[in-house]
Amino acid sequence: NKSKIENANSPVTGEGRVYHVGVKRGEVANRIITVGDPKRAEEFAKWLDKDTPIFRIKSHRGFLTLTGKYKGVPVSIAGIGMGMSMMDFFVREIRKVVDGQLSIIRFGSCGTIGEAKVGDMIVQNSAFAVTRNYNYSCFFDENVTPSSEEKPYNFTRIFFADIDLCKKIESQLVKSFGKEHVFTGLNATCDSFYSSQGRKEDNFRDYNSDLIPNTHTGTISKTYPGTISIEMETFMLFHLAKSSKDHSIKAASAAMVFADRITNEFISPEKIEELQKVGGKAILNALVEIELNEVHPDNENCVW
Ligand code: R1P
Ligand code: URA
């Protein structure tokens, strides 16, 4: 049975497909762009070389992988959904089925808490995570007075992107959007779009009003001054690249600003279309420019 999994520790089907992302060796290139929205992945795939057919696979867990060539170089574009755990599934499972070095660029959307405006581009050269402190006493009992050391949100240390890859992305984005629309800096990856991103909601007790209080002086900015963007995956990508045993992953991240968390402005659907078109090409250019020690499987197992 080709779909049977023999090993619970490393779930791969008899056919060699990783359990969640659903791909096998030869279906994913060493150079990868990850996005959250599968429609964005399809949009980027329109830039791929027309003379190589695009391989497309959608997994039962919502991962979409598209593989083809860009300027003659094999690349994959993946729609992975949202959140740190989806990035964790993706990076770990892809690492199992691709040999040689990997270059992974996330191209997402984000909120700004810095100088960038809605519609600008942010190159995230470093990232920390903000996670809900599930043990915070008030989450358990709203009548408890928390001790002064207890905080409702935790902050990790900072992990870094691959510098060369960042520079290439930055220069491609500047070429496409102009210097005044491209910002580079520190990103906060949050474990919720809502609570740990400081959104105020009527239905839950989140104790998050200090995180981003519509000024640049919230707990996020105080903990890490200079934080310019917030989103939900980049930290995990940088963290896994750093903790890969053979240091074989070059990771970087850029994002389109969809939300201004200081003014509360949100991007229009028309502007998203426009940014994705131009941004996708810039990111593909950066992806194929980077030096990489690629290992391609033999022809019969390879989709490109
Ligand atoms: C939330 O709306 C989603 O948008 C951002 C966040 O990281 C989160 O995944 O990125 P994507 O547009 O790539 O999904
Ligand atoms: N993505 C996020 O995670 N947050 C925002 O505010 C916008 C996009």
GROMACS .gro file of C-alpha atoms and ligand atoms in nm:
model
  326
    1ASN     CA    1   0.000   0.000   0.000
    2LYS     CA    2   0.167   0.317  -0.128
    3SER     CA    3   0.000   0.548   0.124
    4LYS     CA    4   0.079   0.338   0.433
    5ILE     CA    5   0.309   0.496   0.691
    6GLU     CA    6   0.546   0.254   0.870
    7ASN     CA    7   0.726   0.488   1.109
    8ALA     CA    8   0.534   0.714   1.349
    9ASN     CA    9   0.852   0.904   1.436
   10SER     CA   10   0.912   1.010   1.077
   11PRO     CA   11   0.583   0.975   0.892
   12VAL     CA   12   0.656   0.918   0.524
   13THR     CA   13   0.428   0.707   0.301
   14GLY     CA   14   0.546   0.394   0.118
   15GLU     CA   15   0.570   0.614  -0.191
   16GLY     CA   16   0.806   0.853  -0.009
   17ARG     CA   17   0.556   1.136   0.052
   18VAL     CA   18   0.589   1.338   0.372
   19TYR     CA   19   0.267   1.313   0.571
   20HIS     CA   20   0.145   1.675   0.581
   21VAL     CA   21   0.307   1.862   0.292
   22GLY     CA   22   0.242   1.561   0.068
   23VAL     CA   23   0.550   1.584  -0.154
   24LYS     CA   24   0.827   1.335  -0.233
   25ARG     CA   25   1.191   1.363  -0.345
   26GLY     CA   26   1.212   1.530  -0.688
   27GLU     CA   27   0.894   1.736  -0.648
   28VAL     CA   28   1.048   2.029  -0.457
   29ALA     CA   29   1.341   2.243  -0.572
   30ASN     CA   30   1.627   2.363  -0.348
   31ARG     CA   31   1.507   2.722  -0.398
   32ILE     CA   32   1.169   2.790  -0.242
   33ILE     CA   33   0.930   3.079  -0.181
   34THR     CA   34   0.668   3.028   0.089
   35VAL     CA   35   0.353   3.237   0.108
   36GLY     CA   36   0.048   3.214   0.330
   37ASP     CA   37  -0.224   3.250   0.068
   38PRO     CA   38  -0.246   2.977  -0.201
   39LYS     CA   39  -0.381   3.237  -0.446
   40ARG     CA   40  -0.056   3.432  -0.400
   41ALA     CA   41   0.139   3.115  -0.483
   42GLU     CA   42  -0.059   3.075  -0.808
   43GLU     CA   43  -0.004   3.442  -0.889
   44PHE     CA   44   0.375   3.406  -0.849
   45ALA     CA   45   0.375   3.090  -1.059
   46LYS     CA   46   0.263   3.302  -1.357
   47TRP     CA   47   0.621   3.435  -1.370
   48LEU     CA   48   0.772   3.087  -1.414
   49ASP     CA   49   0.930   2.984  -1.746
   50LYS     CA   50   0.666   2.895  -2.002
   51ASP     CA   51   0.870   2.617  -2.162
   52THR     CA   52   0.876   2.400  -1.846
   53PRO     CA   53   0.546   2.254  -1.727
   54ILE     CA   54   0.450   2.353  -1.372
   55PHE     CA   55   0.416   2.061  -1.131
   56ARG     CA   56   0.127   2.121  -0.885
   57ILE     CA   57   0.037   1.926  -0.573
   58LYS     CA   58  -0.216   2.010  -0.301
   59SER     CA   59  -0.195   1.811   0.021
   60HIS     CA   60  -0.485   1.697   0.236
   61ARG     CA   61  -0.358   1.936   0.507
   62GLY     CA   62  -0.378   2.250   0.294
   63PHE     CA   63  -0.022   2.279   0.160
   64LEU     CA   64   0.005   2.376  -0.208
   65THR     CA   65   0.340   2.318  -0.381
   66LEU     CA   66   0.415   2.445  -0.732
   67THR     CA   67   0.747   2.354  -0.894
   68GLY     CA   68   0.890   2.479  -1.223
   69LYS     CA   69   1.180   2.688  -1.348
   70TYR     CA   70   1.253   3.059  -1.335
   71LYS     CA   71   1.521   3.187  -1.575
   72GLY     CA   72   1.612   2.821  -1.623
   73VAL     CA   73   1.665   2.755  -1.250
   74PRO     CA   74   1.440   2.504  -1.066
   75VAL     CA   75   1.223   2.676  -0.803
   76SER     CA   76   0.923   2.586  -0.589
   77ILE     CA   77   0.650   2.816  -0.465
   78ALA     CA   78   0.450   2.692  -0.167
   79GLY     CA   79   0.127   2.809  -0.011
   80ILE     CA   80   0.158   2.691   0.347
   81GLY     CA   81  -0.128   2.861   0.533
   82MET     CA   82  -0.079   3.057   0.849
   83GLY     CA   83   0.111   3.037   1.173
   84MET     CA   84   0.436   2.910   1.319
   85SER     CA   85   0.326   2.546   1.328
   86MET     CA   86   0.258   2.545   0.950
   87MET     CA   87   0.609   2.682   0.893
   88ASP     CA   88   0.744   2.412   1.126
   89PHE     CA   89   0.567   2.135   0.928
   90PHE     CA   90   0.684   2.281   0.601
   91VAL     CA   91   1.053   2.334   0.677
   92ARG     CA   92   1.099   2.000   0.856
   93GLU     CA   93   0.916   1.794   0.595
   94ILE     CA   94   1.077   1.967   0.297
   95ARG     CA   95   1.421   1.913   0.453
   96LYS     CA   96   1.347   1.536   0.451
   97VAL     CA   97   1.285   1.523   0.074
   98VAL     CA   98   1.531   1.776  -0.072
   99ASP     CA   99   1.907   1.706  -0.076
  100GLY     CA  100   2.175   1.976  -0.061
  101GLN     CA  101   2.139   2.334   0.053
  102LEU     CA  102   1.798   2.497   0.074
  103SER     CA  103   1.717   2.859   0.019
  104ILE     CA  104   1.377   2.953   0.160
  105ILE     CA  105   1.228   3.300   0.127
  106ARG     CA  106   0.899   3.379   0.293
  107PHE     CA  107   0.701   3.647   0.112
  108GLY     CA  108   0.404   3.736   0.324
  109SER     CA  109   0.190   4.018   0.448
  110CYS     CA  110   0.240   4.202   0.775
  111GLY     CA  111   0.132   4.484   0.999
  112THR     CA  112   0.355   4.788   1.048
  113ILE     CA  113   0.441   4.941   1.383
  114GLY     CA  114   0.728   5.146   1.242
  115GLU     CA  115   0.775   5.405   0.970
  116ALA     CA  116   0.652   5.190   0.681
  117LYS     CA  117   0.304   5.262   0.547
  118VAL     CA  118   0.032   5.041   0.404
  119GLY     CA  119   0.148   4.924   0.060
  120ASP     CA  120   0.521   4.945   0.146
  121MET     CA  121   0.761   4.649   0.153
  122ILE     CA  122   0.951   4.528   0.457
  123VAL     CA  123   1.261   4.308   0.445
  124GLN     CA  124   1.264   4.124   0.777
  125ASN     CA  125   1.632   4.069   0.852
  126SER     CA  126   1.571   3.937   1.205
  127ALA     CA  127   1.279   3.817   1.414
  128PHE     CA  128   1.167   3.732   1.766
  129ALA     CA  129   0.846   3.560   1.871
  130VAL     CA  130   0.569   3.693   2.093
  131THR     CA  131   0.367   3.413   2.247
  132ARG     CA  132   0.072   3.412   2.484
  133ASN     CA  133   0.182   3.312   2.834
  134TYR     CA  134  -0.079   3.042   2.881
  135ASN     CA  135   0.024   3.013   3.247
  136TYR     CA  136  -0.056   3.377   3.327
  137SER     CA  137  -0.280   3.347   3.634
  138CYS     CA  138  -0.559   3.570   3.504
  139PHE     CA  139  -0.620   3.343   3.203
  140PHE     CA  140  -0.710   3.076   3.457
  141ASP     CA  141  -0.894   3.294   3.704
  142GLU     CA  142  -0.986   3.652   3.618
  143ASN     CA  143  -1.018   3.745   3.986
  144VAL     CA  144  -0.658   3.668   4.071
  145THR     CA  145  -0.411   3.954   4.110
  146PRO     CA  146  -0.100   3.852   3.915
  147SER     CA  147   0.242   3.892   4.075
  148SER     CA  148   0.450   4.179   3.938
  149GLU     CA  149   0.688   3.935   3.761
  150GLU     CA  150   0.407   3.762   3.577
  151LYS     CA  151   0.347   3.882   3.220
  152PRO     CA  152   0.064   3.780   2.985
  153TYR     CA  153   0.297   3.759   2.682
  154ASN     CA  154   0.646   3.609   2.641
  155PHE     CA  155   0.923   3.739   2.416
  156THR     CA  156   1.196   3.516   2.271
  157ARG     CA  157   1.548   3.618   2.176
  158ILE     CA  158   1.620   3.737   1.822
  159PHE     CA  159   1.710   3.505   1.531
  160PHE     CA  160   1.861   3.631   1.205
  161ALA     CA  161   1.804   3.590   0.831
  162ASP     CA  162   2.079   3.503   0.582
  163ILE     CA  163   2.245   3.838   0.516
  164ASP     CA  164   2.332   3.784   0.147
  165LEU     CA  165   1.981   3.671   0.068
  166CYS     CA  166   1.837   3.972   0.253
  167LYS     CA  167   2.056   4.210   0.053
  168LYS     CA  168   1.947   4.053  -0.275
  169ILE     CA  169   1.580   4.078  -0.178
  170GLU     CA  170   1.624   4.437  -0.065
  171SER     CA  171   1.793   4.541  -0.388
  172GLN     CA  172   1.528   4.368  -0.603
  173LEU     CA  173   1.244   4.529  -0.405
  174VAL     CA  174   1.409   4.871  -0.426
  175LYS     CA  175   1.437   4.827  -0.805
  176SER     CA  176   1.067   4.745  -0.830
  177PHE     CA  177   0.911   4.972  -0.568
  178GLY     CA  178   1.166   5.253  -0.510
  179LYS     CA  179   1.388   5.312  -0.206
  180GLU     CA  180   1.125   5.517  -0.023
  181HIS     CA  181   0.888   5.217  -0.015
  182VAL     CA  182   1.132   4.952   0.113
  183PHE     CA  183   1.222   4.920   0.483
  184THR     CA  184   1.457   4.669   0.644
  185GLY     CA  185   1.452   4.564   1.008
  186LEU     CA  186   1.333   4.358   1.300
  187ASN     CA  187   1.008   4.161   1.287
  188ALA     CA  188   0.782   4.025   1.562
  189THR     CA  189   0.626   3.688   1.484
  190CYS     CA  190   0.316   3.639   1.695
  191ASP     CA  191   0.135   3.316   1.784
  192SER     CA  192  -0.203   3.481   1.714
  193PHE     CA  193  -0.330   3.737   1.465
  194TYR     CA  194  -0.538   3.867   1.756
  195SER     CA  195  -0.416   3.837   2.114
  196SER     CA  196  -0.038   3.850   2.079
  197GLN     CA  197  -0.071   4.114   1.804
  198GLY     CA  198  -0.248   4.340   2.052
  199ARG     CA  199  -0.588   4.343   1.877
  200LYS     CA  200  -0.872   4.441   2.105
  201GLU     CA  201  -1.167   4.203   2.111
  202ASP     CA  202  -1.490   4.195   2.306
  203ASN     CA  203  -1.519   3.818   2.340
  204PHE     CA  204  -1.196   3.718   2.514
  205ARG     CA  205  -0.983   3.831   2.808
  206ASP     CA  206  -0.647   3.888   2.641
  207TYR     CA  207  -0.461   4.131   2.872
  208ASN     CA  208  -0.294   4.272   2.561
  209SER     CA  209  -0.376   4.643   2.565
  210ASP     CA  210  -0.010   4.732   2.638
  211LEU     CA  211   0.138   4.543   2.343
  212ILE     CA  212   0.059   4.795   2.063
  213PRO     CA  213  -0.145   5.079   2.215
  214ASN     CA  214  -0.180   5.279   1.887
  215THR     CA  215   0.153   5.445   1.956
  216HIS     CA  216   0.515   5.341   1.909
  217THR     CA  217   0.553   5.296   2.283
  218GLY     CA  218   0.388   4.959   2.350
  219THR     CA  219   0.549   4.658   2.518
  220ILE     CA  220   0.662   4.516   2.184
  221SER     CA  221   0.849   4.836   2.093
  222LYS     CA  222   0.982   4.876   2.449
  223THR     CA  223   1.110   4.517   2.460
  224TYR     CA  224   1.273   4.542   2.117
  225PRO     CA  225   1.306   4.905   2.007
  226GLY     CA  226   1.314   4.930   1.630
  227THR     CA  227   1.064   4.651   1.567
  228ILE     CA  228   0.906   4.744   1.235
  229SER     CA  229   0.669   4.462   1.142
  230ILE     CA  230   0.445   4.194   1.287
  231GLU     CA  231   0.326   3.872   1.128
  232MET     CA  232   0.300   3.502   1.211
  233GLU     CA  233   0.569   3.276   1.054
  234THR     CA  234   0.910   3.437   0.997
  235PHE     CA  235   1.058   3.366   1.342
  236MET     CA  236   1.000   2.991   1.297
  237LEU     CA  237   1.174   2.995   0.959
  238PHE     CA  238   1.481   3.174   1.098
  239HIS     CA  239   1.481   2.961   1.413
  240LEU     CA  240   1.474   2.633   1.219
  241ALA     CA  241   1.739   2.753   0.972
  242LYS     CA  242   1.965   2.830   1.269
  243SER     CA  243   1.893   2.502   1.446
  244SER     CA  244   1.932   2.279   1.139
  245LYS     CA  245   2.220   2.046   1.230
  246ASP     CA  246   2.421   2.099   0.911
  247HIS     CA  247   2.340   2.472   0.872
  248SER     CA  248   2.213   2.392   0.525
  249ILE     CA  249   1.921   2.635   0.514
  250LYS     CA  250   1.954   2.995   0.392
  251ALA     CA  251   1.642   3.175   0.511
  252ALA     CA  252   1.504   3.522   0.452
  253SER     CA  253   1.174   3.700   0.466
  254ALA     CA  254   0.995   3.999   0.321
  255ALA     CA  255   0.640   4.121   0.355
  256MET     CA  256   0.390   4.358   0.203
  257VAL     CA  257   0.239   4.595   0.459
  258PHE     CA  258  -0.135   4.520   0.478
  259ALA     CA  259  -0.217   4.683   0.812
  260ASP     CA  260  -0.101   4.995   0.991
  261ARG     CA  261  -0.139   4.910   1.358
  262ILE     CA  262  -0.085   5.268   1.468
  263THR     CA  263  -0.343   5.439   1.242
  264ASN     CA  264  -0.563   5.127   1.191
  265GLU     CA  265  -0.558   5.163   0.811
  266PHE     CA  266  -0.602   4.834   0.615
  267ILE     CA  267  -0.501   4.768   0.253
  268SER     CA  268  -0.752   4.746  -0.038
  269PRO     CA  269  -0.793   4.426  -0.247
  270GLU     CA  270  -0.681   4.619  -0.560
  271LYS     CA  271  -0.357   4.726  -0.393
  272ILE     CA  272  -0.287   4.366  -0.280
  273GLU     CA  273  -0.314   4.247  -0.645
  274GLU     CA  274  -0.076   4.519  -0.758
  275LEU     CA  275   0.185   4.450  -0.487
  276GLN     CA  276   0.177   4.074  -0.533
  277LYS     CA  277   0.237   4.098  -0.906
  278VAL     CA  278   0.543   4.316  -0.878
  279GLY     CA  279   0.667   4.169  -0.550
  280GLY     CA  280   0.654   3.810  -0.674
  281LYS     CA  281   0.888   3.881  -0.960
  282ALA     CA  282   1.134   4.067  -0.737
  283ILE     CA  283   1.146   3.778  -0.490
  284LEU     CA  284   1.194   3.520  -0.769
  285ASN     CA  285   1.485   3.727  -0.903
  286ALA     CA  286   1.651   3.729  -0.560
  287LEU     CA  287   1.587   3.357  -0.514
  288VAL     CA  288   1.772   3.255  -0.830
  289GLU     CA  289   2.061   3.499  -0.774
  290ILE     CA  290   2.184   3.342  -0.449
  291GLU     CA  291   2.475   3.091  -0.460
  292LEU     CA  292   2.348   2.750  -0.354
  293ASN     CA  293   2.487   2.399  -0.341
  294GLU     CA  294   2.192   2.221  -0.504
  295VAL     CA  295   2.151   1.845  -0.544
  296HIS     CA  296   1.901   1.740  -0.810
  297PRO     CA  297   1.756   1.389  -0.803
  298ASP     CA  298   1.809   1.175  -1.113
  299ASN     CA  299   1.583   1.260  -1.404
  300GLU     CA  300   1.320   0.993  -1.370
  301ASN     CA  301   1.230   1.109  -1.015
  302CYS     CA  302   1.241   1.477  -1.095
  303VAL     CA  303   0.947   1.693  -1.204
  304TRP     CA  304   1.156   1.966  -1.371
  305R1P     C1  305  -0.267   3.673   0.877
  305R1P     O1  306  -0.361   3.744   0.806
  305R1P     C2  307  -0.163   3.609   0.788
  305R1P     O2  308  -0.103   3.708   0.705
  305R1P     C3  309   0.038   3.710   0.723
  305R1P     C4  310   0.056   3.651   0.862
  305R1P     O3  311   0.187   3.608   0.884
  305R1P     C5  312  -0.050   3.544   0.867
  305R1P     O4  313  -0.011   3.426   0.806
  305R1P     O5  314   0.113   3.643   0.623
  305R1P     P1  315   0.056   3.574   0.489
  305R1P     O6  316  -0.014   3.681   0.413
  305R1P     O7  317   0.173   3.519   0.416
  305R1P     O8  318  -0.036   3.462   0.532
  306URA     N1  319  -0.052   3.983   0.893
  306URA     C1  320  -0.048   3.982   1.027
  306URA     O1  321  -0.010   3.882   1.089
  306URA     N2  322  -0.091   4.092   1.093
  306URA     C2  323  -0.137   4.200   1.031
  306URA     O2  324  -0.177   4.296   1.098
  306URA     C3  325  -0.141   4.201   0.890
  306URA     C4  326  -0.097   4.090   0.823
   0.00000   0.00000   0.00000
